[in-house]
Coordinates of C-alpha atoms (C1' of nucleotides) in Angstrom, one line a residue:
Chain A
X1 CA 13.4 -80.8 181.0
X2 CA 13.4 -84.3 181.3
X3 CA 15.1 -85.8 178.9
X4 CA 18.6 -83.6 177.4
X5 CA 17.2 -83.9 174.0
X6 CA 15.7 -80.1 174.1
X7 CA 14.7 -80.3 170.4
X8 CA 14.4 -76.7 168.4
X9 CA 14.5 -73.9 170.9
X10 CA 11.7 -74.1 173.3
X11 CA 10.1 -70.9 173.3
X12 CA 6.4 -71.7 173.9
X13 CA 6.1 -72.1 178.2
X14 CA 3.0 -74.7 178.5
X15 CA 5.1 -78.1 177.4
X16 CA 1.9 -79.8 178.0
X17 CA -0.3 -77.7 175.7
X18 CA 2.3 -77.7 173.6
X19 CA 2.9 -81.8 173.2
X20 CA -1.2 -82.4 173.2
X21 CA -1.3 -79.9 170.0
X22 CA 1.9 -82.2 168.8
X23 CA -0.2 -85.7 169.6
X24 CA -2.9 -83.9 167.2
X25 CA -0.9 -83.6 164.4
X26 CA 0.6 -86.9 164.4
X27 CA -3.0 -88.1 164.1
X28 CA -3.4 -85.6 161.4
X29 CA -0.5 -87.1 159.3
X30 CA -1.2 -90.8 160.5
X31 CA -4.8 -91.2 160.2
X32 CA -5.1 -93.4 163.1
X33 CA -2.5 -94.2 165.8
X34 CA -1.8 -96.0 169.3
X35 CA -0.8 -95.2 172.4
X36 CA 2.6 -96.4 172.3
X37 CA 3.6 -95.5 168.9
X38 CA 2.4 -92.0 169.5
X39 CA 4.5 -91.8 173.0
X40 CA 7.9 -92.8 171.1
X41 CA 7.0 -90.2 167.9
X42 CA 6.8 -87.9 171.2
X43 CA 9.8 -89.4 172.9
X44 CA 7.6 -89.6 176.1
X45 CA 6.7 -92.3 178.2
X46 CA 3.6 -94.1 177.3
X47 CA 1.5 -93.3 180.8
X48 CA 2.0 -89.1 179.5
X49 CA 0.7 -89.6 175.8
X50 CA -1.8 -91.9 177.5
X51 CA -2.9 -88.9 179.6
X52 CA -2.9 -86.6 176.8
X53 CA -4.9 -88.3 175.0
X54 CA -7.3 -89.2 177.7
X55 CA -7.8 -85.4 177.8
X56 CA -9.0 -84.6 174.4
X57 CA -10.8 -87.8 174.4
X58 CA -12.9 -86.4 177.1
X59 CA -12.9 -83.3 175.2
X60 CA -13.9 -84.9 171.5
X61 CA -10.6 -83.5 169.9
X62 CA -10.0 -87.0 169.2
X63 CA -11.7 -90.3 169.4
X64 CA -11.2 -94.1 169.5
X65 CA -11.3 -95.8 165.9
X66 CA -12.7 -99.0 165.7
X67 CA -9.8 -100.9 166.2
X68 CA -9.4 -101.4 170.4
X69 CA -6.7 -98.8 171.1
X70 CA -6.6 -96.6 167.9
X71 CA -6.7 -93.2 168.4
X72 CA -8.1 -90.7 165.8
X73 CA -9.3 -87.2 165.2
X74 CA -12.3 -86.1 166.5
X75 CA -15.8 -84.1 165.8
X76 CA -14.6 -81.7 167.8
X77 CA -11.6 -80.7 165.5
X78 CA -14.7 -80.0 163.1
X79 CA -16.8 -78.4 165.0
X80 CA -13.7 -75.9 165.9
X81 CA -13.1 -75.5 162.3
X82 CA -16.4 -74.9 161.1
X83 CA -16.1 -71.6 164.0
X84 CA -13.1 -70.9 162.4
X85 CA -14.1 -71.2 158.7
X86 CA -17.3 -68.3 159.6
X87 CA -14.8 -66.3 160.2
X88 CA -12.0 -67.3 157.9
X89 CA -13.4 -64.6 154.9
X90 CA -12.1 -64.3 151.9
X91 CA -12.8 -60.3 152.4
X92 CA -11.0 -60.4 155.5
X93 CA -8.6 -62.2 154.7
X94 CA -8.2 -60.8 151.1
X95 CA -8.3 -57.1 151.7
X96 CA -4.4 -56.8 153.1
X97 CA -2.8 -58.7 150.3
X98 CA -5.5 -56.7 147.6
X99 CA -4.2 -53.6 149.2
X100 CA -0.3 -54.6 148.9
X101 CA -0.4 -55.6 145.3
X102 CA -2.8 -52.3 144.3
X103 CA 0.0 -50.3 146.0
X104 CA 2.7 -52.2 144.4
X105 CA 1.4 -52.3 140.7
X106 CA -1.1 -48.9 140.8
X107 CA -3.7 -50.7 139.6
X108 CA -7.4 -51.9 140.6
X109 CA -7.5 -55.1 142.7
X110 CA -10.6 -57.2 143.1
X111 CA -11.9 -60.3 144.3
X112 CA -15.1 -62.5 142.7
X113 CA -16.8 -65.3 143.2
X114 CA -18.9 -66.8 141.3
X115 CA -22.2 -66.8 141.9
X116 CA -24.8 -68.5 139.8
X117 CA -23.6 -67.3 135.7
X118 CA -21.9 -64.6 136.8
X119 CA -19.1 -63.2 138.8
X120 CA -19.5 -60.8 142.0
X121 CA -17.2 -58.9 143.4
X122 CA -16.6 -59.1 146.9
X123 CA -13.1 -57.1 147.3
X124 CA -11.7 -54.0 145.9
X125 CA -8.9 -51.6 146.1
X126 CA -8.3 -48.7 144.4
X127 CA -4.3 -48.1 143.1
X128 CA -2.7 -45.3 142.8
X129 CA -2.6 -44.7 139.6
X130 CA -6.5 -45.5 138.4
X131 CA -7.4 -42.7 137.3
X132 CA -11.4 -43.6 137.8
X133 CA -12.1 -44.8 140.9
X134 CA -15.0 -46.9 140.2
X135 CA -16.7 -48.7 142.5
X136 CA -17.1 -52.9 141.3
X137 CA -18.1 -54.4 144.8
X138 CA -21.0 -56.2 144.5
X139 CA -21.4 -55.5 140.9
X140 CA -22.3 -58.9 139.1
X141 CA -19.9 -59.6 136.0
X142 CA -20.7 -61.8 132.8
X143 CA -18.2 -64.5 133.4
X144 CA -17.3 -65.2 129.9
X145 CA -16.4 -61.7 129.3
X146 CA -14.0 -61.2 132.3
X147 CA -10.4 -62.7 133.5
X148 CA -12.3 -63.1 136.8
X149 CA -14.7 -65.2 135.1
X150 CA -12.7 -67.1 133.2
X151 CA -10.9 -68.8 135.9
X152 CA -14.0 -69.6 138.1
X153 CA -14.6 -70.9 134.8
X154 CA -12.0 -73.0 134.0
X155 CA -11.7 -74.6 137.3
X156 CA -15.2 -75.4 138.1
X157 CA -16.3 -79.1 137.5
X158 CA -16.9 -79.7 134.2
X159 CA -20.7 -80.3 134.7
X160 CA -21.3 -77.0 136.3
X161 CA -19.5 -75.1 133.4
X162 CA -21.7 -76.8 130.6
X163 CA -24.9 -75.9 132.3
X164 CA -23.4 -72.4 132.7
X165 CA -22.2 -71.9 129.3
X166 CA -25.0 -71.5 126.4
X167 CA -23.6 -71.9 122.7
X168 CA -23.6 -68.3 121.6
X169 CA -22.1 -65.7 124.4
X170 CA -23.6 -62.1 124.9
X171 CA -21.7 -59.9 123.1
X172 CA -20.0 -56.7 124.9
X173 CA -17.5 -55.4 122.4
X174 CA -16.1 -56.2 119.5
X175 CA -13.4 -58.7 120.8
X176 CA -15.7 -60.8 123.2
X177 CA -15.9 -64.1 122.8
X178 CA -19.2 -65.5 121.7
X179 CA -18.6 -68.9 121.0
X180 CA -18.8 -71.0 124.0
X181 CA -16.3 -73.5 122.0
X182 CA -13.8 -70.5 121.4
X183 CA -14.0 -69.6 124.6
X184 CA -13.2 -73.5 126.1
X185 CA -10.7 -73.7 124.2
X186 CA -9.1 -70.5 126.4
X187 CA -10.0 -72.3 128.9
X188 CA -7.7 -75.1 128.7
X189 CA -5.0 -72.6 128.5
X190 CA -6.3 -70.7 131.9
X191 CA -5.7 -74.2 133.3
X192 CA -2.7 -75.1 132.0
X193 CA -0.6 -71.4 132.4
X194 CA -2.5 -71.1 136.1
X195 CA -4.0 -67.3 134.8
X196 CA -6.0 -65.6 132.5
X197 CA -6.4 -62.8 130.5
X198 CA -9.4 -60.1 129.4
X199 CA -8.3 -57.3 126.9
X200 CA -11.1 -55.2 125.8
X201 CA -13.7 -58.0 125.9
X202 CA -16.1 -56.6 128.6
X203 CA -15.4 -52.3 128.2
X204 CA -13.7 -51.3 125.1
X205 CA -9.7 -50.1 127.1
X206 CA -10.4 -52.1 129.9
X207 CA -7.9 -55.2 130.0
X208 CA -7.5 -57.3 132.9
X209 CA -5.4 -60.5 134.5
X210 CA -6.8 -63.1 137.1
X211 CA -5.5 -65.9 138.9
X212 CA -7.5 -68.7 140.8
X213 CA -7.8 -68.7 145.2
X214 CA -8.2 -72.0 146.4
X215 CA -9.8 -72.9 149.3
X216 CA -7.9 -75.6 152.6
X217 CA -9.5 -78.5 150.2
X218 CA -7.9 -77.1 147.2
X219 CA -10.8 -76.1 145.3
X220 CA -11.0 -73.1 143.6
X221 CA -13.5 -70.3 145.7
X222 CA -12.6 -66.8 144.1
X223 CA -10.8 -65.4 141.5
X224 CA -8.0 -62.5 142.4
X225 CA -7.7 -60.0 139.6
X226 CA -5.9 -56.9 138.1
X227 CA -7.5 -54.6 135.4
X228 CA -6.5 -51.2 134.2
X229 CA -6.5 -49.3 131.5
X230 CA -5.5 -50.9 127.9
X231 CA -3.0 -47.8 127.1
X232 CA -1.0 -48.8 130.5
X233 CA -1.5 -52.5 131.3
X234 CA -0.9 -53.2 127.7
X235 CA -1.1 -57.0 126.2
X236 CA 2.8 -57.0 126.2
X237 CA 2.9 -56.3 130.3
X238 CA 0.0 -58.6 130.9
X239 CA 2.2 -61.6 131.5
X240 CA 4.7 -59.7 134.1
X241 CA 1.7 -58.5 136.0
X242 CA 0.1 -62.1 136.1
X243 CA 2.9 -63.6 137.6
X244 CA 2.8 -61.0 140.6
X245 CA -1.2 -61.7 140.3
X246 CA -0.7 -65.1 140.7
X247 CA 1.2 -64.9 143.5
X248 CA -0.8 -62.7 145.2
X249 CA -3.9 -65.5 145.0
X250 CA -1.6 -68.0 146.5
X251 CA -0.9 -65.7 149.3
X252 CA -4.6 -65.5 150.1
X253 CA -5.2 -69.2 148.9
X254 CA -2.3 -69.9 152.3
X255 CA -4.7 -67.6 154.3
X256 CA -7.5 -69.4 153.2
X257 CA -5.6 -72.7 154.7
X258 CA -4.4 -74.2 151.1
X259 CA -0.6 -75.5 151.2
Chain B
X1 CA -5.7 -77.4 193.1
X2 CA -5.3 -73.9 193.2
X3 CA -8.5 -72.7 194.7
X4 CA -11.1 -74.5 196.6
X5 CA -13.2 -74.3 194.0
X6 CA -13.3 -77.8 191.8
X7 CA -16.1 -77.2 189.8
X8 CA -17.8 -80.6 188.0
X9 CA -15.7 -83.4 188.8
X10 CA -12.6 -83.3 186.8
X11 CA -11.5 -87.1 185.8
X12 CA -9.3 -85.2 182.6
X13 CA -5.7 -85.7 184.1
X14 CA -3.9 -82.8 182.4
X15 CA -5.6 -79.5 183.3
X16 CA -3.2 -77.6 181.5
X17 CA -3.9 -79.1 178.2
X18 CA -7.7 -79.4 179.3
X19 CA -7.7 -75.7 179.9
X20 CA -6.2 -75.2 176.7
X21 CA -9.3 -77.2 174.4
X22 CA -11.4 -74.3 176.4
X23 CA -9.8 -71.8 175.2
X24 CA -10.2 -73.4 171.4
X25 CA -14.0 -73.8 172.8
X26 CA -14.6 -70.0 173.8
X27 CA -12.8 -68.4 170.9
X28 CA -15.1 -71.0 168.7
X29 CA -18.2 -69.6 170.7
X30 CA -16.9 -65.5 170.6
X31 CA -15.0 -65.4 167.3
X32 CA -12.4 -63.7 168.9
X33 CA -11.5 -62.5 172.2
X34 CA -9.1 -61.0 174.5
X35 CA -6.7 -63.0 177.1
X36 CA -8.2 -61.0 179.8
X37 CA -12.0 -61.8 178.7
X38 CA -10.4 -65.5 178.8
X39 CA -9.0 -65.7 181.8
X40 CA -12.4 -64.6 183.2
X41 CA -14.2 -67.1 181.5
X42 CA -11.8 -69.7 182.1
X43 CA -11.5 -68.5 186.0
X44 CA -7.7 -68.3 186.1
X45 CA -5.1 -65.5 186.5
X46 CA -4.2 -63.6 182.4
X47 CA -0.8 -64.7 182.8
X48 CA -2.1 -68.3 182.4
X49 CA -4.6 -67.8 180.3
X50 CA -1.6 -65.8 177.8
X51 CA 1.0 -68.7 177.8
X52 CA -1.6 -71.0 177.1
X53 CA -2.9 -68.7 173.6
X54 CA 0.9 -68.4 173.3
X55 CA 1.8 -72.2 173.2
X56 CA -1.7 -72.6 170.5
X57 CA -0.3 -69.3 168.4
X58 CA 3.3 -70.9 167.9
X59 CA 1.7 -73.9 167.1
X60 CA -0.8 -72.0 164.7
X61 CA -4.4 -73.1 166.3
X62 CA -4.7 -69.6 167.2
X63 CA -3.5 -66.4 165.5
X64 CA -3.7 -62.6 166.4
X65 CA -6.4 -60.8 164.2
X66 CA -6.2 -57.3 163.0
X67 CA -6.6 -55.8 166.0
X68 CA -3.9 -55.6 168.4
X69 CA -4.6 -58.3 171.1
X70 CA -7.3 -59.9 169.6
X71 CA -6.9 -63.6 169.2
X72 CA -9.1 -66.2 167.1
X73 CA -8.8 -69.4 165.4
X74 CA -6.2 -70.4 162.7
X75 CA -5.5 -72.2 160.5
X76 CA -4.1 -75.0 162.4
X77 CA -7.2 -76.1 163.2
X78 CA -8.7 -75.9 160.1
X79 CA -5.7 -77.7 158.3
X80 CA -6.1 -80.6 161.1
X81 CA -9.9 -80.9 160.1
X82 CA -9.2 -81.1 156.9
X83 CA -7.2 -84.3 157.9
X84 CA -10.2 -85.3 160.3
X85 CA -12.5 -84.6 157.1
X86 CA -10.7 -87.4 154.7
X87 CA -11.4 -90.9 157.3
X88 CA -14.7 -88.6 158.0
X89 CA -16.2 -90.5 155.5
X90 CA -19.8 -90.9 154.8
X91 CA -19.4 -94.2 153.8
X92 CA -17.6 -95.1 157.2
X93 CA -20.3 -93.1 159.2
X94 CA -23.0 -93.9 157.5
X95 CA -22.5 -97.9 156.9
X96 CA -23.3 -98.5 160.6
X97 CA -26.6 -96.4 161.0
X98 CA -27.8 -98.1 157.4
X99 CA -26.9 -101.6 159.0
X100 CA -29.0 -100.8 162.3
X101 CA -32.0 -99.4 160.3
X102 CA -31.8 -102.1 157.8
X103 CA -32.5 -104.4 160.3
X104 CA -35.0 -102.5 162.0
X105 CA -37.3 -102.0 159.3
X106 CA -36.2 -105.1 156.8
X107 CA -35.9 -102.6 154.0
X108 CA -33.3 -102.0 151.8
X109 CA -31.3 -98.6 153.0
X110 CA -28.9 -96.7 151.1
X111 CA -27.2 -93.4 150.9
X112 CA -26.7 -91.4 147.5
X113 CA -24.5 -88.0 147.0
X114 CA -25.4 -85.8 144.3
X115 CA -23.0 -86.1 140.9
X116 CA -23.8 -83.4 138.3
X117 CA -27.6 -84.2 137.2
X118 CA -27.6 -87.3 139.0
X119 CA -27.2 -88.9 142.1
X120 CA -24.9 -91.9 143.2
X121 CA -25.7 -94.4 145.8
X122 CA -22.5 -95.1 148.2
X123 CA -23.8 -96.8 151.3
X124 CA -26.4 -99.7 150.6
X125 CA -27.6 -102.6 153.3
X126 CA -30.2 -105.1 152.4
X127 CA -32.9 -105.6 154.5
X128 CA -33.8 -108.9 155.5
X129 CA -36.9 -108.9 153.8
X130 CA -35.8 -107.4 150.7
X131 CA -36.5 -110.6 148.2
X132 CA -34.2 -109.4 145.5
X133 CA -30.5 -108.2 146.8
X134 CA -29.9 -105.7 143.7
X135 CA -26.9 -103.7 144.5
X136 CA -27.2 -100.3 143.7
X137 CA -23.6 -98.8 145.0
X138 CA -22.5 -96.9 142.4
X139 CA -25.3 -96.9 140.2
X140 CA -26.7 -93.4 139.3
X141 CA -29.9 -92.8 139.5
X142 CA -32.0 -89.2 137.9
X143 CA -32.7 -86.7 140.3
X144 CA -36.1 -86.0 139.5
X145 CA -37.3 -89.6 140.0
X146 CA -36.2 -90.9 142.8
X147 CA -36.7 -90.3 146.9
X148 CA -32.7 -89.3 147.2
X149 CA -32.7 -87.0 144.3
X150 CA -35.5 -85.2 145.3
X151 CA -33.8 -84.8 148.6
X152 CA -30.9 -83.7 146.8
X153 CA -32.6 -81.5 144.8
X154 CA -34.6 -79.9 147.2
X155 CA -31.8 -78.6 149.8
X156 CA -29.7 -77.9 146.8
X157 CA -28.8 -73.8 146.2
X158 CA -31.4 -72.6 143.7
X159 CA -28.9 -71.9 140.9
X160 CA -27.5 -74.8 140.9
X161 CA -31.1 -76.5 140.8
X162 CA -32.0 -74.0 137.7
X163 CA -29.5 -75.5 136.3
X164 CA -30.2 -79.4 136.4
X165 CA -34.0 -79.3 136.0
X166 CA -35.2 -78.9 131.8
X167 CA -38.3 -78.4 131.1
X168 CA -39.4 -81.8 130.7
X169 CA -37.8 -84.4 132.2
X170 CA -37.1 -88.2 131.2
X171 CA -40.3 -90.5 131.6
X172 CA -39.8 -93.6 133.5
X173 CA -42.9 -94.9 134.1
X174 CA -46.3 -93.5 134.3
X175 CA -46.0 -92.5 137.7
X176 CA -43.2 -90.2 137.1
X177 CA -42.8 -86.5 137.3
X178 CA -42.4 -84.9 133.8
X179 CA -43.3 -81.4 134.3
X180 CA -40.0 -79.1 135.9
X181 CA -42.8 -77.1 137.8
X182 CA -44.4 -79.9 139.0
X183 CA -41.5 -81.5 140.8
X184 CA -40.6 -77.8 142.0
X185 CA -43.8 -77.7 144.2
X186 CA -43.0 -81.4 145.1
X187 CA -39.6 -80.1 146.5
X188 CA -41.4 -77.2 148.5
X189 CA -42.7 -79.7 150.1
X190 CA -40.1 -81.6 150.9
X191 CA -38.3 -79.0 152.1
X192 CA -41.1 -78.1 154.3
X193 CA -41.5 -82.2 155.7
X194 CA -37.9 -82.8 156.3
X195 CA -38.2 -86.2 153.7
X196 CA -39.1 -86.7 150.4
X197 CA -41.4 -90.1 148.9
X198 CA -41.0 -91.7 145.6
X199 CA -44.5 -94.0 144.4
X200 CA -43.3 -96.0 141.3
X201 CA -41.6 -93.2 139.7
X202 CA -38.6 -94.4 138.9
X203 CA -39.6 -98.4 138.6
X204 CA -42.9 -99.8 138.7
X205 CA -43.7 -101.6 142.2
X206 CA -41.1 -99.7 143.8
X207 CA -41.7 -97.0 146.1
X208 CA -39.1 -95.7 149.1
X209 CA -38.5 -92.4 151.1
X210 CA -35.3 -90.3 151.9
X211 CA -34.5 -87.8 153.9
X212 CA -31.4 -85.2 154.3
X213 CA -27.6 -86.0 155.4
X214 CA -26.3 -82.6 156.7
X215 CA -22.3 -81.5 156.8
X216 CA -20.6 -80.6 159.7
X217 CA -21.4 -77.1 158.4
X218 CA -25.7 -77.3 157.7
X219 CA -25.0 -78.1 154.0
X220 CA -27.0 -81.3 153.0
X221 CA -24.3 -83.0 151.2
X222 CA -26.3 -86.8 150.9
X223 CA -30.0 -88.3 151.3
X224 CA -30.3 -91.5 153.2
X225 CA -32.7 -93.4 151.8
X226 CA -34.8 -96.3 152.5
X227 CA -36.7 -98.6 149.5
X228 CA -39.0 -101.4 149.0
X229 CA -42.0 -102.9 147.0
X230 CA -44.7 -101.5 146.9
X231 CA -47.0 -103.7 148.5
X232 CA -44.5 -103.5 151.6
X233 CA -43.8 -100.4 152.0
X234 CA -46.8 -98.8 150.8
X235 CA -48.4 -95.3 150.5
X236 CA -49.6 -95.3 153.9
X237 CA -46.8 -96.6 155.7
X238 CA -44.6 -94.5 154.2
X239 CA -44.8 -91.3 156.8
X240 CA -44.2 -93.5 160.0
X241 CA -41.3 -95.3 157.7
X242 CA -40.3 -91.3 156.9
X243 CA -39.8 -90.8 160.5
X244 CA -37.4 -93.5 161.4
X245 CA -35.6 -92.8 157.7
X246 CA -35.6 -89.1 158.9
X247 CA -34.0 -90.0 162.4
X248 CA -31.3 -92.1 160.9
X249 CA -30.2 -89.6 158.7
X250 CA -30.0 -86.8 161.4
X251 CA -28.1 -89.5 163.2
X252 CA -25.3 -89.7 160.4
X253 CA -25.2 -86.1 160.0
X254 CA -24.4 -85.9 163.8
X255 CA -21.5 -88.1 163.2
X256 CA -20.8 -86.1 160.2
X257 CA -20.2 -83.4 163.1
X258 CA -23.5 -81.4 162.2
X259 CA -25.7 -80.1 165.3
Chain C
dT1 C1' -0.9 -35.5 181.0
dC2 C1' -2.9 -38.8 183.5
dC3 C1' -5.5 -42.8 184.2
dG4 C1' -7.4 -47.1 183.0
dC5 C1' -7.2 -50.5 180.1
dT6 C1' -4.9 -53.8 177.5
dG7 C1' -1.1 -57.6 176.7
dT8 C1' 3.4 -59.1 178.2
dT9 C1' 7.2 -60.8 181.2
dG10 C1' 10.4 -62.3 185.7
dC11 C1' 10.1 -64.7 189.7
dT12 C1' 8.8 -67.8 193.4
dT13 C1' 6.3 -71.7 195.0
dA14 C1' 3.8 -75.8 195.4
dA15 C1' 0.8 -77.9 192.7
dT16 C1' 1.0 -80.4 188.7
dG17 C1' 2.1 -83.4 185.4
dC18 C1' 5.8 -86.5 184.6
dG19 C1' 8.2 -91.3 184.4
dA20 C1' 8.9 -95.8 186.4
dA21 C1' 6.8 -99.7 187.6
dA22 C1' 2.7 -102.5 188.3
dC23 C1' -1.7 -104.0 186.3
dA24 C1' -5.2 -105.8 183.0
dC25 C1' -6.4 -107.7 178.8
dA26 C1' -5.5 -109.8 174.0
dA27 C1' -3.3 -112.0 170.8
dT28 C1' 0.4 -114.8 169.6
dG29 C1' 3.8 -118.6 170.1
dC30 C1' 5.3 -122.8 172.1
Chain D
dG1 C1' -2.6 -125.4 177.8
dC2 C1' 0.4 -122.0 179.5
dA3 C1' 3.8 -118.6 178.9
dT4 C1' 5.2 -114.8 176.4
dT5 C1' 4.9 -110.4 174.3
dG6 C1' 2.4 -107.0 172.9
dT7 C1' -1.1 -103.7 173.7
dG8 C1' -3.7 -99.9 176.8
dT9 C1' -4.6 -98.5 181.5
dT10 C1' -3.7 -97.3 186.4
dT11 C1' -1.2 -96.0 190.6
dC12 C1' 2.2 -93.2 193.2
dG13 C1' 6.0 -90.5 194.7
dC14 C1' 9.2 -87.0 193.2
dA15 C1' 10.8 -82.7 191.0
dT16 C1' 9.6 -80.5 187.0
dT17 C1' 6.5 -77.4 185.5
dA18 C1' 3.1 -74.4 185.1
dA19 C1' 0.2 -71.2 188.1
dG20 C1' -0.2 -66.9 190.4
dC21 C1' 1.5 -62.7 191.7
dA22 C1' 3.2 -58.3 190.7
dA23 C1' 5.7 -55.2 188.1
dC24 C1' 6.2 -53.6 183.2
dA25 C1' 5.0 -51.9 178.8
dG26 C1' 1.8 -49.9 175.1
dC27 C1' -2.2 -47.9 173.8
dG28 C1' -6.5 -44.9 173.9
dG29 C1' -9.5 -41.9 175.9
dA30 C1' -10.8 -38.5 179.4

DNA sequence: TCCGCTGTTGCTTAATGCGAAACACAATGC
DNA sequence: GCATTGTGTTTCGCATTAAGCAACAGCGGA
């Protein structure tokens, strides 16, 4: 090693590899950077970060700004990423942690997004204790009507919602909410307390908890939620279960690349 | 060099690290692979090609998939576009190509992004034969009755179209689209050209033509635009103009990282 | 059970990539 | 005007480093 400074134990072999994919992230966090300053943030000489860079230069990982000798991220950081986001599903990536927390709790797990007014889902797993095993992939849901639904609600820009939302709501049972102002309100709350709630408003002893999956940009793509039976996840236990909810979405929202 | 073989003349200094961006390159082309199907492809021996996917796993550009000794693209690299994304402005990529076709043609260019049931003009260059120098950055102008918005409109997902298009729309002057299925055949069309043309519908005497500004992942996400009087740029020269307008903006989308 | 296939890991060697110093080019100060 | 100091870039010789080999370890199928 050439310097004594072995910082955090060195376990990966190719140093090289290793200080290019450091040079990358400093451009990350700086924006735009030179030469020099990026050899010292190294501790390197300048002729080696010089090389590095030369490489994934030549390789469009990064790119001269404007400014004569300012380095910055490249197309090619995009292009890799937009490989990476085809295959960055939220089934695939959702199933595992669906599975974990259906296991854990007993109860149905799903995934929706929303799609046009209403709310598909694209994951589901069973728990143990469901006592109907019911499939609800791919089955559009009324998004008023549905925990799911009311978070892609509540964090979807504000012009999207009004379009989406007439003045009276369909009616499903007797404790659906039909007034789209009603309903806003809720809304507001979903936002604020980061969950929300469905008890009997889509299948009479149906109730159901959702929290929001956010995307690497931060915006809100699916909605993760937990529905059972009324006589079991009761109104009381709602809360409990949307904490674990909630942190089950953040889990997929990290494999998604968020945080 | 290890074997005699030095295939296209390598200027890149660092083969290690150069080695390394192919290995980003191959899993972006396969999805996922194997260090063995790697080390083929990369024409090196699988211990190399391993330590190099080791180095990019710690470091979180590559991860294992589900599969035991599968490898694909993480997060890293989607986390590090996401930086690339934020100076990957359209404003920054597109202000240069406006500038060149500005002076080219002598029009007036600009670039609007859709907002809600309108779109927003964010890039504007004045032509050097442009008698009055309006600016229209920021200004929002209606979908339905301008070049950009019909651009806009016409690569837009159908739901979200369904949703900004009433019945009738707002009458600017007596050129303008009123009738939601009129302007829907007008977008086929569009569609279908590649640019879209606007004849005094917005303003009387003033005519221009747009055409798409595609993401990094196909999605049109602005319309470059270029506008002048009418007895300029009139009806007739508006295809040829279309052509030039249409190159420009495939132009920005390429340095938006699309193609 | 064996074989063939993966991915993984020491070890040895020389090729490779490193650092020092020299160079080119700009912008600043005197 | 020239010198000075700061960039980024290039060259070159030395030794660190990373490649290749070969043996090991899991796994799956014949």
């Amino acid at each position: 090693m050439a310097n004594s400074t072995n910082r955090h134990i060195n376990v990966s072999s190719v140093q090289s590899v290793d200080r290019a994919v450091s040079v990358l992230e400093i451009l990350a966090r700086h924006g735009a950077a030179g030469v020099t300053e990026i050899a010292v943030e190294l501790g390197v000489h300048k002729s080696t970060a010089f090389r590095l860079l030369d490489v994934l230069e030549n390789r469009g990982l990064v790119e001269q700004a404007e400014e004569r000798g300012k380095y910055q991220l490249g197309l090619g950081i995009v292009r890799l990423a937009g490989a990476t986001a085809a295959q960055l599903d939220i089934v695939q990536e959702g199933q595992p942690v669906c599975e974990r927390l259906a296991e854990e709790l007993g109860e149905t797990v799903n995934i929706a997004i929303a799609d046009g007014d209403g709310a598909v889902n694209v994951v589901q797993t069973i728990g143990a204790a469901a006592i109907t095993g019911y499939n609800w992939v791919g089955r559009r849901t009324p998004l008023h009507a549905t925990s799911s639904g009311k978070v892609l609600l509540a964090f979807m820009p504000p012009d999207q919602r009004r379009n989406l939302l007439p003045r009276r709501l369909p009616r499903h049972t007797e404790h659906t909410l039909t007034s789209a102002a009603r309903l806003r309100e809720e809304l507001v709350a979903v936002v604020e307390r980061g969950y929300a709630t469905c008890e009997e408003e889509l299948e009479v002893g149906l109730n159901s908890v959702a929290a929001p999956v956010r995307s690497f940009n931060g915006s809100v793509i699916a909605a993760l939620s937990v529905s059972g039976p009324a006589f079991r996840l009761t109104g009381e236990r709602l809360p409990a279960v949307a904490a674990r909810t909630a942190e089950a979405a953040d889990e997929v929202s990290r494999r998604m690349g968020f945080g």
